[in-house]
């Protein structure tokens, strides 16, 4: 398959919704071919791919004709062949019905409020069809346990969910809607709910597609929380039908943490070593910074520090907007300002106008600024409402990365996180702990983290009067400097009559290239609200090569 074909395949999957499992036109699989609502399909047995412009199948045409009108319930009945009781079917709202003259089983999918919004229809020939508002539907059965708990098990099909819950009684079980093909996407969508549980088991079908999907889904959660269940038979319903319920329960309770041992043979690292020098980078909006740092990289922490009122937040907005123009998805956690201020700050970069100051701007300009930033769907903001506890914040960062696909996250600033949980505690120890957790999170999620930190007030002249920044002045803990990959200090003399709007940007630490010293100068333009790169005749010519 060519690179163009692979790209097209990814685009088709992202822009369409699953319709049904069907027999594969290329191999002997009876239900391995997943059909999507734009006509494209993929077989998870033989990897045959059918593009959207090929002839539509009969079921595809039925799906096109289907509206959001849900089918009426005929009756609840026991599914004797599946050994599922009528009581279980009632609990899960799984019933018999009729669709276009065809008898079918109906699994009712709910939204976050517990209202039925979509239905999955299963026909006698094992065809499936989704109708209704599938985008707002949660995992099957999620409404039964809205508040979380000790443990939840995620299975691959609705009948597996009924089987496992009937076996384990009150223990929460949910099912993904589209089988292994759409498992990761479904788990991403409902990640915040899954994180309400202490343990999350993935009990998918014991075939290659199911095992692969289980590993992909488990990787979205912390290793200590996610577990993968191994069964001796194909799935939970087959275990129930064969009367092996004791083994089923034991398999769930014995599921091991999804934690690799981390021990590697050095002889296997040749490919990894060759790739190390080709790490993908994203540029800063300033030439001088790029020259010294060679850009930003995922898996790294970049700390921006300066005195009060120097422009740390504004610089981060410039970074955020530039990442957005490079196609990245960004998360903004700005703990000292409202969501509206954060949103207007990012839009102001695109508009070249300080929108938060109510400057004159046309509706067309404002809309254009919105559509090129927030309107892209690639900007996510944390509405903290004063809640800045470290554990809660780390969960939100994890969700931004895994649930929203944010490649870079801006946290402004670290001091406010620890201050909210101080209560007489040691600020240094709290920052040490938080930085260690952020470092691990950054590596685990492979995100770029841009962190804002305050400085301690130096003896004599303050940073607001142009005092040179240094690593030793980072407020609270040496861990900020030690665990950051890059530390960028900003200096500006606010009392200088000629250059009060010019900020010196100094690299204090650079783990990537080792180059430190002055990188560039930025001039704040009050008319546009932008920080523009300028030359200064007094630039330092020396560079140090400290590494940590």
Short mmCIF file of C-alpha atoms in Angstrom, two decimals:
data_model
loop_
_atom_site.label_atom_id
_atom_site.label_comp_id
_atom_site.label_asym_id
_atom_site.label_seq_id
_atom_site.Cartn_x
_atom_site.Cartn_y
_atom_site.Cartn_z
CA UNK A 1 0.00 0.00 0.00
CA UNK A 2 1.43 3.39 -1.01
CA UNK A 3 1.87 6.35 1.34
CA UNK A 4 -0.97 8.15 -0.46
CA UNK A 5 -3.29 5.14 0.00
CA UNK A 6 -2.44 4.90 3.70
CA UNK A 7 -3.11 8.61 4.19
CA UNK A 8 -6.43 8.31 2.40
CA UNK A 9 -7.36 5.27 4.51
CA UNK A 10 -6.71 7.22 7.73
CA UNK A 11 -8.74 10.20 6.50
CA UNK A 12 -11.69 7.96 5.56
CA UNK A 13 -11.69 6.29 8.97
CA UNK A 14 -11.54 9.61 10.84
CA UNK A 15 -14.38 11.17 8.83
CA UNK A 16 -16.85 8.26 8.90
CA UNK A 17 -18.81 6.12 11.34
CA UNK A 18 -19.04 2.35 11.60
CA UNK A 19 -22.17 0.77 10.09
CA UNK A 20 -21.88 -3.01 10.20
CA UNK A 21 -19.75 -6.17 10.20
CA UNK A 22 -20.10 -8.19 7.01
CA UNK A 23 -18.55 -11.18 5.22
CA UNK A 24 -15.26 -10.19 3.62
CA UNK A 25 -15.30 -10.07 -0.22
CA UNK A 26 -11.69 -11.31 -0.35
CA UNK A 27 -11.37 -14.00 2.34
CA UNK A 28 -13.52 -16.58 4.15
CA UNK A 29 -14.27 -14.41 7.20
CA UNK A 30 -18.02 -14.19 7.89
CA UNK A 31 -17.93 -10.97 9.92
CA UNK A 32 -14.39 -9.58 9.76
CA UNK A 33 -15.19 -6.87 7.22
CA UNK A 34 -16.10 -3.55 8.89
CA UNK A 35 -18.30 -1.31 6.72
CA UNK A 36 -18.44 2.48 7.31
CA UNK A 37 -21.14 4.98 6.37
CA UNK A 38 -19.20 6.53 3.47
CA UNK A 39 -18.91 3.15 1.76
CA UNK A 40 -15.32 2.28 2.67
CA UNK A 41 -14.49 -0.92 4.54
CA UNK A 42 -11.62 -2.89 6.07
CA UNK A 43 -11.17 -6.57 6.88
CA UNK A 44 -9.38 -7.18 10.16
CA UNK A 45 -8.65 -10.78 9.14
CA UNK A 46 -6.95 -10.42 5.73
CA UNK A 47 -6.39 -6.60 5.80
CA UNK A 48 -8.34 -6.08 2.58
CA UNK A 49 -9.26 -2.40 2.16
CA UNK A 50 -12.19 -1.07 0.12
CA UNK A 51 -12.25 2.67 -0.64
CA UNK A 52 -15.36 4.82 -0.34
CA UNK A 53 -15.80 5.31 -4.08
CA UNK A 54 -16.58 1.63 -4.72
CA UNK A 55 -20.13 0.33 -5.17
CA UNK A 56 -22.23 0.53 -2.00
CA UNK A 57 -23.64 -2.67 -0.49
CA UNK A 58 -27.38 -3.24 0.17
CA UNK A 59 -26.91 -2.73 3.91
CA UNK A 60 -25.06 0.50 3.17
CA UNK A 61 -28.12 1.74 1.25
CA UNK A 62 -30.38 0.81 4.15
CA UNK A 63 -28.11 2.72 6.50
CA UNK A 64 -28.35 5.79 4.28
CA UNK A 65 -32.12 5.60 4.32
CA UNK A 66 -32.28 5.12 8.09
CA UNK A 67 -33.16 8.24 10.04
CA UNK A 68 -32.62 9.11 13.68
CA UNK A 69 -36.10 7.67 14.39
CA UNK A 70 -35.53 4.83 16.86
CA UNK A 71 -37.40 1.51 16.63
CA UNK A 72 -40.08 0.58 19.15
CA UNK A 73 -39.60 -2.26 21.61
CA UNK A 74 -41.55 -5.48 20.93
CA UNK A 75 -40.63 -7.45 24.03
CA UNK A 76 -37.95 -8.57 26.46
CA UNK A 77 -37.26 -12.28 26.18
CA UNK A 78 -34.58 -14.62 27.55
CA UNK A 79 -31.87 -15.45 25.04
CA UNK A 80 -31.74 -19.15 25.73
CA UNK A 81 -29.07 -20.01 23.21
CA UNK A 82 -26.86 -17.38 24.81
CA UNK A 83 -27.94 -18.43 28.34
CA UNK A 84 -29.01 -14.86 29.13
CA UNK A 85 -32.06 -14.35 31.34
CA UNK A 86 -35.00 -12.03 30.68
CA UNK A 87 -34.05 -10.13 33.86
CA UNK A 88 -30.58 -9.43 32.44
CA UNK A 89 -32.04 -8.23 29.13
CA UNK A 90 -34.39 -5.85 30.98
CA UNK A 91 -31.54 -4.42 33.06
CA UNK A 92 -29.57 -3.66 29.90
CA UNK A 93 -32.61 -2.59 27.82
CA UNK A 94 -31.80 -5.28 25.24
CA UNK A 95 -34.98 -6.33 23.40
CA UNK A 96 -36.57 -7.71 20.26
CA UNK A 97 -37.95 -5.38 17.58
CA UNK A 98 -38.68 -4.94 13.90
CA UNK A 99 -36.78 -2.81 11.37
CA UNK A 100 -38.09 -2.44 7.80
CA UNK A 101 -39.91 -5.75 8.14
CA UNK A 102 -36.90 -7.60 9.54
CA UNK A 103 -36.78 -9.04 13.06
CA UNK A 104 -33.75 -7.95 15.05
CA UNK A 105 -32.20 -7.66 18.49
CA UNK A 106 -31.84 -4.07 19.73
CA UNK A 107 -29.18 -2.75 22.11
CA UNK A 108 -30.14 0.74 23.32
CA UNK A 109 -27.27 3.21 23.69
CA UNK A 110 -27.65 6.12 26.12
CA UNK A 111 -26.13 9.58 26.33
CA UNK A 112 -24.43 11.07 29.40
CA UNK A 113 -27.86 11.85 30.91
CA UNK A 114 -29.07 8.26 30.53
CA UNK A 115 -31.47 8.97 27.62
CA UNK A 116 -31.66 6.52 24.71
CA UNK A 117 -30.12 8.27 21.69
CA UNK A 118 -28.97 5.43 19.43
CA UNK A 119 -29.60 1.76 18.77
CA UNK A 120 -27.48 -1.08 17.50
CA UNK A 121 -29.55 -3.58 15.55
CA UNK A 122 -28.44 -7.20 15.18
CA UNK A 123 -30.10 -9.27 12.45
CA UNK A 124 -30.41 -13.02 12.09
CA UNK A 125 -27.67 -13.16 9.46
CA UNK A 126 -25.27 -11.43 11.95
CA UNK A 127 -25.40 -8.11 10.09
CA UNK A 128 -25.29 -5.03 12.33
CA UNK A 129 -26.70 -1.55 11.85
CA UNK A 130 -26.44 1.62 13.97
CA UNK A 131 -29.27 4.17 13.91
CA UNK A 132 -29.83 7.38 15.85
CA UNK A 133 -27.42 9.92 17.28
CA UNK A 134 -24.36 7.69 17.60
CA UNK A 135 -22.00 10.62 18.25
CA UNK A 136 -23.55 11.49 21.62
CA UNK A 137 -23.86 7.85 22.74
CA UNK A 138 -21.63 6.63 25.56
CA UNK A 139 -20.28 3.12 26.07
CA UNK A 140 -23.01 0.48 26.21
CA UNK A 141 -24.13 0.21 29.84
CA UNK A 142 -22.22 3.28 31.03
CA UNK A 143 -25.43 4.85 32.36
CA UNK A 144 -25.78 2.01 34.88
CA UNK A 145 -22.66 3.15 36.77
CA UNK A 146 -22.39 6.94 36.36
CA UNK A 147 -20.30 7.55 39.50
CA UNK A 148 -17.41 5.15 38.95
CA UNK A 149 -16.14 2.75 41.60
CA UNK A 150 -13.44 0.21 42.36
CA UNK A 151 -13.39 -1.72 39.06
CA UNK A 152 -14.99 -1.75 35.63
CA UNK A 153 -14.52 -4.27 32.83
CA UNK A 154 -14.75 -3.21 29.18
CA UNK A 155 -15.78 -5.95 26.75
CA UNK A 156 -16.02 -6.07 22.97
CA UNK A 157 -19.73 -6.77 22.41
CA UNK A 158 -23.12 -6.12 23.95
CA UNK A 159 -23.86 -9.81 24.59
CA UNK A 160 -20.47 -10.14 26.29
CA UNK A 161 -21.45 -7.25 28.57
CA UNK A 162 -24.73 -8.95 29.50
CA UNK A 163 -22.90 -12.26 30.04
CA UNK A 164 -20.22 -10.86 32.32
CA UNK A 165 -22.63 -8.75 34.38
CA UNK A 166 -25.00 -11.70 34.80
CA UNK A 167 -22.02 -13.73 36.02
CA UNK A 168 -20.43 -11.10 38.29
CA UNK A 169 -23.72 -9.51 39.46
CA UNK A 170 -23.12 -5.94 40.70
CA UNK A 171 -19.63 -5.37 39.27
CA UNK A 172 -19.69 -2.72 36.49
CA UNK A 173 -19.33 -3.84 32.88
CA UNK A 174 -19.56 -1.83 29.65
CA UNK A 175 -19.17 -2.62 25.97
CA UNK A 176 -17.57 -0.71 23.11
CA UNK A 177 -20.01 -0.09 20.24
CA UNK A 178 -17.97 -1.03 17.16
CA UNK A 179 -15.84 -4.00 18.13
CA UNK A 180 -12.06 -4.03 17.98
CA UNK A 181 -12.06 -1.76 14.92
CA UNK A 182 -13.26 1.30 16.83
CA UNK A 183 -12.19 0.35 20.35
CA UNK A 184 -9.48 2.95 20.87
CA UNK A 185 -11.65 5.78 19.55
CA UNK A 186 -14.55 4.77 21.82
CA UNK A 187 -12.32 4.54 24.89
CA UNK A 188 -10.74 7.93 24.11
CA UNK A 189 -14.19 9.49 23.91
CA UNK A 190 -15.18 8.14 27.36
CA UNK A 191 -11.79 8.34 29.05
CA UNK A 192 -12.85 10.78 31.75
CA UNK A 193 -15.61 8.41 32.91
CA UNK A 194 -13.27 5.39 32.91
CA UNK A 195 -10.80 7.32 35.05
CA UNK A 196 -13.44 7.41 37.81
CA UNK A 197 -12.61 3.75 38.49
CA UNK A 198 -9.59 2.49 40.40
CA UNK A 199 -9.12 -0.42 38.00
CA UNK A 200 -10.13 -0.78 34.33
CA UNK A 201 -10.08 -4.26 32.77
CA UNK A 202 -10.12 -4.84 29.01
CA UNK A 203 -11.70 -8.21 28.18
CA UNK A 204 -11.80 -8.29 24.39
CA UNK A 205 -12.12 -11.24 22.00
CA UNK A 206 -9.18 -13.63 22.14
CA UNK A 207 -8.14 -13.13 18.52
CA UNK A 208 -5.37 -11.00 17.02
CA UNK A 209 -7.62 -7.97 16.47
CA UNK A 210 -9.02 -8.17 20.01
CA UNK A 211 -5.61 -8.55 21.67
CA UNK A 212 -4.19 -5.64 19.69
CA UNK A 213 -7.18 -3.42 20.53
CA UNK A 214 -6.92 -4.33 24.25
CA UNK A 215 -3.29 -3.23 24.35
CA UNK A 216 -4.07 0.02 22.51
CA UNK A 217 -6.91 0.85 24.91
CA UNK A 218 -4.96 -0.11 28.02
CA UNK A 219 -2.14 2.21 26.98
CA UNK A 220 -4.53 5.19 27.24
CA UNK A 221 -4.68 4.74 31.01
CA UNK A 222 -1.98 4.71 33.69
CA UNK A 223 -0.25 1.29 33.86
CA UNK A 224 -1.30 0.88 37.51
CA UNK A 225 -4.96 1.27 36.53
CA UNK A 226 -5.35 -0.71 33.29
CA UNK A 227 -5.42 -4.52 33.05
CA UNK A 228 -5.89 -7.00 30.22
CA UNK A 229 -8.05 -10.10 30.77
CA UNK A 230 -7.02 -13.37 29.11
CA UNK A 231 -9.73 -15.99 28.52
CA UNK A 232 -9.40 -19.69 27.55
CA UNK A 233 -12.31 -19.28 25.10
CA UNK A 234 -13.19 -16.60 22.54
CA UNK A 235 -15.24 -14.19 24.69
CA UNK A 236 -17.33 -13.77 27.83
CA UNK A 237 -20.54 -15.10 26.28
CA UNK A 238 -18.83 -18.27 25.07
CA UNK A 239 -17.51 -18.80 28.62
CA UNK A 240 -21.09 -18.44 29.93
CA UNK A 241 -22.57 -20.78 27.30
CA UNK A 242 -19.95 -23.44 28.06
CA UNK A 243 -20.67 -23.23 31.79
CA UNK A 244 -17.19 -21.95 32.67
CA UNK A 245 -18.33 -18.97 34.72
CA UNK A 246 -15.97 -19.70 37.62
CA UNK A 247 -13.04 -19.46 35.22
CA UNK A 248 -14.50 -16.26 33.76
CA UNK A 249 -14.68 -14.60 37.17
CA UNK A 250 -11.19 -15.78 38.07
CA UNK A 251 -9.78 -14.47 34.78
CA UNK A 252 -11.20 -11.00 35.50
CA UNK A 253 -9.85 -10.90 39.06
CA UNK A 254 -6.47 -12.34 38.03
CA UNK A 255 -5.93 -9.83 35.20
CA UNK A 256 -2.40 -8.44 35.41
CA UNK A 257 -1.42 -4.78 35.31
CA UNK A 258 -0.61 -3.57 31.81
CA UNK A 259 2.96 -2.77 32.80
CA UNK A 260 5.96 -3.73 30.64
CA UNK A 261 9.00 -4.91 32.56
CA UNK A 262 11.17 -2.21 30.95
CA UNK A 263 14.20 -4.49 30.61
CA UNK A 264 15.75 -4.40 27.13
CA UNK A 265 18.73 -6.12 25.56
CA UNK A 266 21.13 -3.48 24.29
CA UNK A 267 21.70 -5.44 21.10
CA UNK A 268 18.06 -4.70 20.12
CA UNK A 269 18.47 -0.91 20.25
CA UNK A 270 20.25 -0.28 16.94
CA UNK A 271 17.13 0.99 15.15
CA UNK A 272 16.18 3.16 18.14
CA UNK A 273 19.68 4.68 18.26
CA UNK A 274 19.56 5.46 14.55
CA UNK A 275 16.23 7.24 15.01
CA UNK A 276 17.43 9.25 18.00
CA UNK A 277 19.10 11.93 15.88
CA UNK A 278 16.02 12.30 13.71
CA UNK A 279 13.67 13.37 16.51
CA UNK A 280 10.77 15.38 15.13
CA UNK A 281 10.84 19.03 16.14
CA UNK A 282 8.35 21.91 16.04
CA UNK A 283 9.68 25.41 15.58
CA UNK A 284 9.35 28.43 17.86
CA UNK A 285 8.03 31.64 16.26
CA UNK A 286 11.49 33.26 16.69
CA UNK A 287 14.63 32.63 14.64
CA UNK A 288 17.03 33.22 17.53
CA UNK A 289 15.31 30.64 19.74
CA UNK A 290 15.30 28.05 16.96
CA UNK A 291 19.01 28.53 16.31
CA UNK A 292 19.97 27.73 19.90
CA UNK A 293 17.35 25.07 20.70
CA UNK A 294 16.53 23.44 17.32
CA UNK A 295 12.86 23.79 18.26
CA UNK A 296 10.45 21.99 20.60
CA UNK A 297 10.11 18.22 20.89
CA UNK A 298 7.46 15.97 22.37
CA UNK A 299 8.49 14.23 25.56
CA UNK A 300 10.27 17.39 26.78
CA UNK A 301 9.46 20.02 29.40
CA UNK A 302 10.17 23.63 28.45
CA UNK A 303 10.02 26.03 31.41
CA UNK A 304 9.49 29.76 30.80
CA UNK A 305 10.43 32.00 33.71
CA UNK A 306 10.64 35.74 34.36
CA UNK A 307 9.83 38.41 36.89
CA UNK A 308 6.31 39.72 37.46
CA UNK A 309 4.73 41.50 34.48
CA UNK A 310 7.54 40.70 32.05
CA UNK A 311 5.27 38.79 29.60
CA UNK A 312 5.58 35.06 30.35
CA UNK A 313 1.93 34.37 29.50
CA UNK A 314 2.08 36.45 26.34
CA UNK A 315 5.16 34.55 25.18
CA UNK A 316 3.33 31.27 25.77
CA UNK A 317 0.43 32.54 23.65
CA UNK A 318 2.89 33.24 20.83
CA UNK A 319 4.24 29.68 21.21
CA UNK A 320 0.71 28.21 21.27
CA UNK A 321 -0.40 30.04 18.14
CA UNK A 322 2.75 29.05 16.26
CA UNK A 323 2.24 25.37 17.17
CA UNK A 324 -1.35 25.66 15.97
CA UNK A 325 -0.17 26.93 12.59
CA UNK A 326 2.02 23.83 12.35
CA UNK A 327 -1.03 21.58 12.58
CA UNK A 328 -0.66 20.66 16.25
CA UNK A 329 -3.49 20.21 18.76
CA UNK A 330 -2.83 22.17 21.94
CA UNK A 331 -4.16 22.18 25.50
CA UNK A 332 -4.15 25.37 27.57
CA UNK A 333 -4.21 25.20 31.37
CA UNK A 334 -4.05 28.87 32.42
CA UNK A 335 -4.74 28.95 36.16
CA UNK A 336 -4.59 32.73 36.72
CA UNK A 337 -7.05 33.81 34.06
CA UNK A 338 -10.54 33.01 32.82
CA UNK A 339 -11.33 30.84 29.82
CA UNK A 340 -12.51 33.93 27.94
CA UNK A 341 -9.21 35.74 28.59
CA UNK A 342 -7.25 32.71 27.39
CA UNK A 343 -9.43 32.42 24.29
CA UNK A 344 -9.17 36.12 23.43
CA UNK A 345 -5.42 36.04 24.04
CA UNK A 346 -4.96 33.31 21.43
CA UNK A 347 -7.34 34.97 18.98
CA UNK A 348 -5.46 38.25 19.44
CA UNK A 349 -2.29 36.67 18.04
CA UNK A 350 -4.16 35.68 14.88
CA UNK A 351 -5.88 39.07 14.61
CA UNK A 352 -2.76 41.15 15.36
CA UNK A 353 -4.88 43.17 17.75
CA UNK A 354 -5.14 43.09 21.59
CA UNK A 355 -8.76 41.92 21.58
CA UNK A 356 -9.05 41.81 25.38
CA UNK A 357 -8.68 45.62 25.43
CA UNK A 358 -11.87 46.07 23.37
CA UNK A 359 -9.99 47.57 20.46
CA UNK A 360 -11.90 48.38 17.30
CA UNK A 361 -12.33 45.20 15.28
CA UNK A 362 -14.83 44.26 12.60
CA UNK A 363 -17.09 41.20 13.00
CA UNK A 364 -15.35 39.67 10.00
CA UNK A 365 -11.90 40.11 11.58
CA UNK A 366 -13.08 38.63 14.87
CA UNK A 367 -14.68 35.64 13.14
CA UNK A 368 -11.56 35.02 11.06
CA UNK A 369 -9.40 35.11 14.21
CA UNK A 370 -11.76 32.65 15.90
CA UNK A 371 -11.92 30.23 12.96
CA UNK A 372 -8.12 30.12 12.59
CA UNK A 373 -7.60 29.33 16.29
CA UNK A 374 -10.44 28.07 18.51
CA UNK A 375 -12.62 27.20 15.53
CA UNK A 376 -10.10 24.66 14.23
CA UNK A 377 -11.21 22.19 16.90
CA UNK A 378 -7.55 21.77 17.83
CA UNK A 379 -7.56 24.00 20.93
CA UNK A 380 -8.70 22.66 24.32
CA UNK A 381 -8.89 24.80 27.45
CA UNK A 382 -9.26 23.74 31.08
CA UNK A 383 -12.10 25.58 32.83
CA UNK A 384 -10.62 25.19 36.33
CA UNK A 385 -13.05 27.39 38.29
CA UNK A 386 -10.51 27.67 41.09
CA UNK A 387 -9.86 23.92 41.27
CA UNK A 388 -6.10 23.56 41.00
CA UNK A 389 -5.31 20.52 43.17
CA UNK A 390 -2.33 18.65 41.78
CA UNK A 391 -4.00 15.22 41.41
CA UNK A 392 -7.02 16.68 39.63
CA UNK A 393 -4.78 18.75 37.38
CA UNK A 394 -2.68 15.73 36.40
CA UNK A 395 -5.85 13.82 35.48
CA UNK A 396 -6.92 16.73 33.25
CA UNK A 397 -3.52 16.81 31.54
CA UNK A 398 -3.76 13.07 30.92
CA UNK A 399 -7.24 13.53 29.44
CA UNK A 400 -6.05 16.41 27.23
CA UNK A 401 -3.32 14.14 25.86
CA UNK A 402 -5.23 10.85 25.50
CA UNK A 403 -8.82 12.02 25.11
CA UNK A 404 -8.24 15.16 23.04
CA UNK A 405 -4.99 14.18 21.25
CA UNK A 406 -3.16 17.30 22.43
CA UNK A 407 0.49 17.12 21.37
CA UNK A 408 1.54 20.17 23.41
CA UNK A 409 0.10 21.45 26.70
CA UNK A 410 0.75 24.84 28.30
CA UNK A 411 0.60 24.97 32.12
CA UNK A 412 0.61 28.55 33.44
CA UNK A 413 1.81 28.38 36.20
CA UNK A 414 3.28 25.74 38.55
CA UNK A 415 3.38 27.86 41.72
CA UNK A 416 -0.40 28.24 41.89
CA UNK A 417 -0.80 24.45 41.71
CA UNK A 418 1.26 23.78 44.83
CA UNK A 419 -0.02 26.84 46.72
CA UNK A 420 -3.58 25.50 46.63
CA UNK A 421 -2.50 22.34 48.44
CA UNK A 422 0.01 23.84 50.85
CA UNK A 423 -1.92 24.07 54.14
CA UNK A 424 1.29 24.54 56.04
CA UNK A 425 3.19 22.10 53.80
CA UNK A 426 6.69 22.57 52.44
CA UNK A 427 6.52 24.37 49.06
CA UNK A 428 9.87 22.93 47.97
CA UNK A 429 8.79 19.34 48.65
CA UNK A 430 5.45 19.88 46.95
CA UNK A 431 7.13 21.27 43.82
CA UNK A 432 9.67 18.41 43.89
CA UNK A 433 6.82 15.90 43.89
CA UNK A 434 4.78 17.71 41.25
CA UNK A 435 7.76 18.13 38.90
CA UNK A 436 8.58 14.44 39.24
CA UNK A 437 4.99 13.53 38.35
CA UNK A 438 4.95 15.97 35.42
CA UNK A 439 8.26 14.58 34.16
CA UNK A 440 6.89 11.02 34.21
CA UNK A 441 3.61 12.11 32.62
CA UNK A 442 5.44 13.93 29.84
CA UNK A 443 7.50 10.84 29.02
CA UNK A 444 4.56 8.45 29.29
CA UNK A 445 2.17 10.48 27.13
CA UNK A 446 4.85 11.72 24.71
CA UNK A 447 3.61 15.28 24.89
CA UNK A 448 5.47 18.55 24.90
CA UNK A 449 4.85 20.48 28.13
CA UNK A 450 5.41 24.25 28.26
CA UNK A 451 5.55 25.24 31.91
CA UNK A 452 5.51 28.73 33.43
CA UNK A 453 7.42 29.28 36.68
CA UNK A 454 8.01 32.33 38.86
CA UNK A 455 11.38 33.58 40.08
CA UNK A 456 12.54 34.36 43.59
CA UNK A 457 13.16 38.05 44.17
CA UNK A 458 16.94 38.66 44.03
CA UNK A 459 18.91 40.90 46.35
CA UNK A 460 19.20 44.44 45.05
CA UNK A 461 17.79 45.20 41.62
CA UNK A 462 14.70 43.13 40.71
CA UNK A 463 13.96 41.30 37.48
CA UNK A 464 11.46 44.03 36.61
CA UNK A 465 14.46 46.36 36.39
CA UNK A 466 16.36 44.16 33.97
CA UNK A 467 18.22 41.88 36.40
CA UNK A 468 19.69 38.81 34.64
CA UNK A 469 17.77 35.57 35.23
CA UNK A 470 19.45 32.36 36.40
CA UNK A 471 18.50 28.77 37.26
CA UNK A 472 19.26 29.36 40.93
CA UNK A 473 16.47 31.95 41.07
CA UNK A 474 13.65 29.56 40.08
CA UNK A 475 11.11 29.83 42.86
CA UNK A 476 10.45 27.00 45.27
CA UNK A 477 12.62 24.09 44.19
CA UNK A 478 15.72 23.17 42.23
CA UNK A 479 13.65 20.34 40.71
CA UNK A 480 12.14 22.78 38.21
CA UNK A 481 15.54 23.39 36.64
CA UNK A 482 16.77 19.83 37.08
CA UNK A 483 13.77 18.10 35.51
CA UNK A 484 13.16 20.60 32.69
CA UNK A 485 14.78 19.92 29.33
CA UNK A 486 14.81 23.60 28.43
CA UNK A 487 14.62 26.70 30.64
CA UNK A 488 13.95 30.05 28.99
CA UNK A 489 14.43 33.22 31.05
CA UNK A 490 12.97 36.60 30.07
CA UNK A 491 14.37 39.94 31.25
CA UNK A 492 13.05 43.46 30.73
CA UNK A 493 13.79 46.76 32.42
CA UNK A 494 10.36 48.31 32.80
CA UNK A 495 11.94 51.59 33.94
CA UNK A 496 14.13 52.04 30.87
CA UNK A 497 12.72 55.04 28.97
CA UNK A 498 13.93 53.83 25.57
CA UNK A 499 13.72 50.03 25.80
CA UNK A 500 10.97 49.33 28.35
CA UNK A 501 9.08 47.26 25.76
CA UNK A 502 12.07 45.09 24.78
CA UNK A 503 12.51 41.68 26.41
CA UNK A 504 15.79 39.76 26.38
CA UNK A 505 15.22 36.02 25.94
CA UNK A 506 17.98 33.99 27.57
CA UNK A 507 18.48 30.21 27.42
CA UNK A 508 19.33 29.10 30.97
CA UNK A 509 19.33 25.37 30.27
CA UNK A 510 19.40 23.42 27.03
CA UNK A 511 19.59 19.66 27.34
CA UNK A 512 19.23 19.14 23.58
CA UNK A 513 22.19 21.13 22.17
CA UNK A 514 23.86 22.45 25.34
CA UNK A 515 23.87 26.03 24.00
CA UNK A 516 22.88 28.70 26.51
CA UNK A 517 23.00 32.51 26.68
CA UNK A 518 20.99 35.23 24.94
CA UNK A 519 18.87 33.79 22.11
CA UNK A 520 16.95 36.83 20.90
CA UNK A 521 15.22 40.11 21.79
CA UNK A 522 11.47 40.66 21.53
CA UNK A 523 9.71 43.99 21.32
CA UNK A 524 6.11 44.27 22.51
CA UNK A 525 3.93 46.26 20.11
CA UNK A 526 1.04 47.74 22.09
CA UNK A 527 -0.93 48.39 18.88
CA UNK A 528 -0.91 44.75 17.76
CA UNK A 529 -0.36 43.05 21.11
CA UNK A 530 2.42 40.97 19.56
CA UNK A 531 5.99 40.21 20.63
CA UNK A 532 8.20 40.72 17.58
CA UNK A 533 11.83 39.71 17.16
CA UNK A 534 14.26 42.66 16.95
CA UNK A 535 18.02 43.16 16.88
CA UNK A 536 19.96 44.76 19.71
CA UNK A 537 23.47 46.18 19.21
CA UNK A 538 24.51 45.10 22.71
CA UNK A 539 23.89 41.38 22.20
CA UNK A 540 26.24 39.17 24.22
CA UNK A 541 28.63 37.26 22.01
CA UNK A 542 29.54 34.49 24.44
CA UNK A 543 27.79 31.13 24.81
CA UNK A 544 28.17 28.57 27.55
CA UNK A 545 27.59 24.84 27.21
CA UNK A 546 26.19 23.76 30.54
CA UNK A 547 24.34 20.47 30.56
CA UNK A 548 22.37 18.84 33.34
#
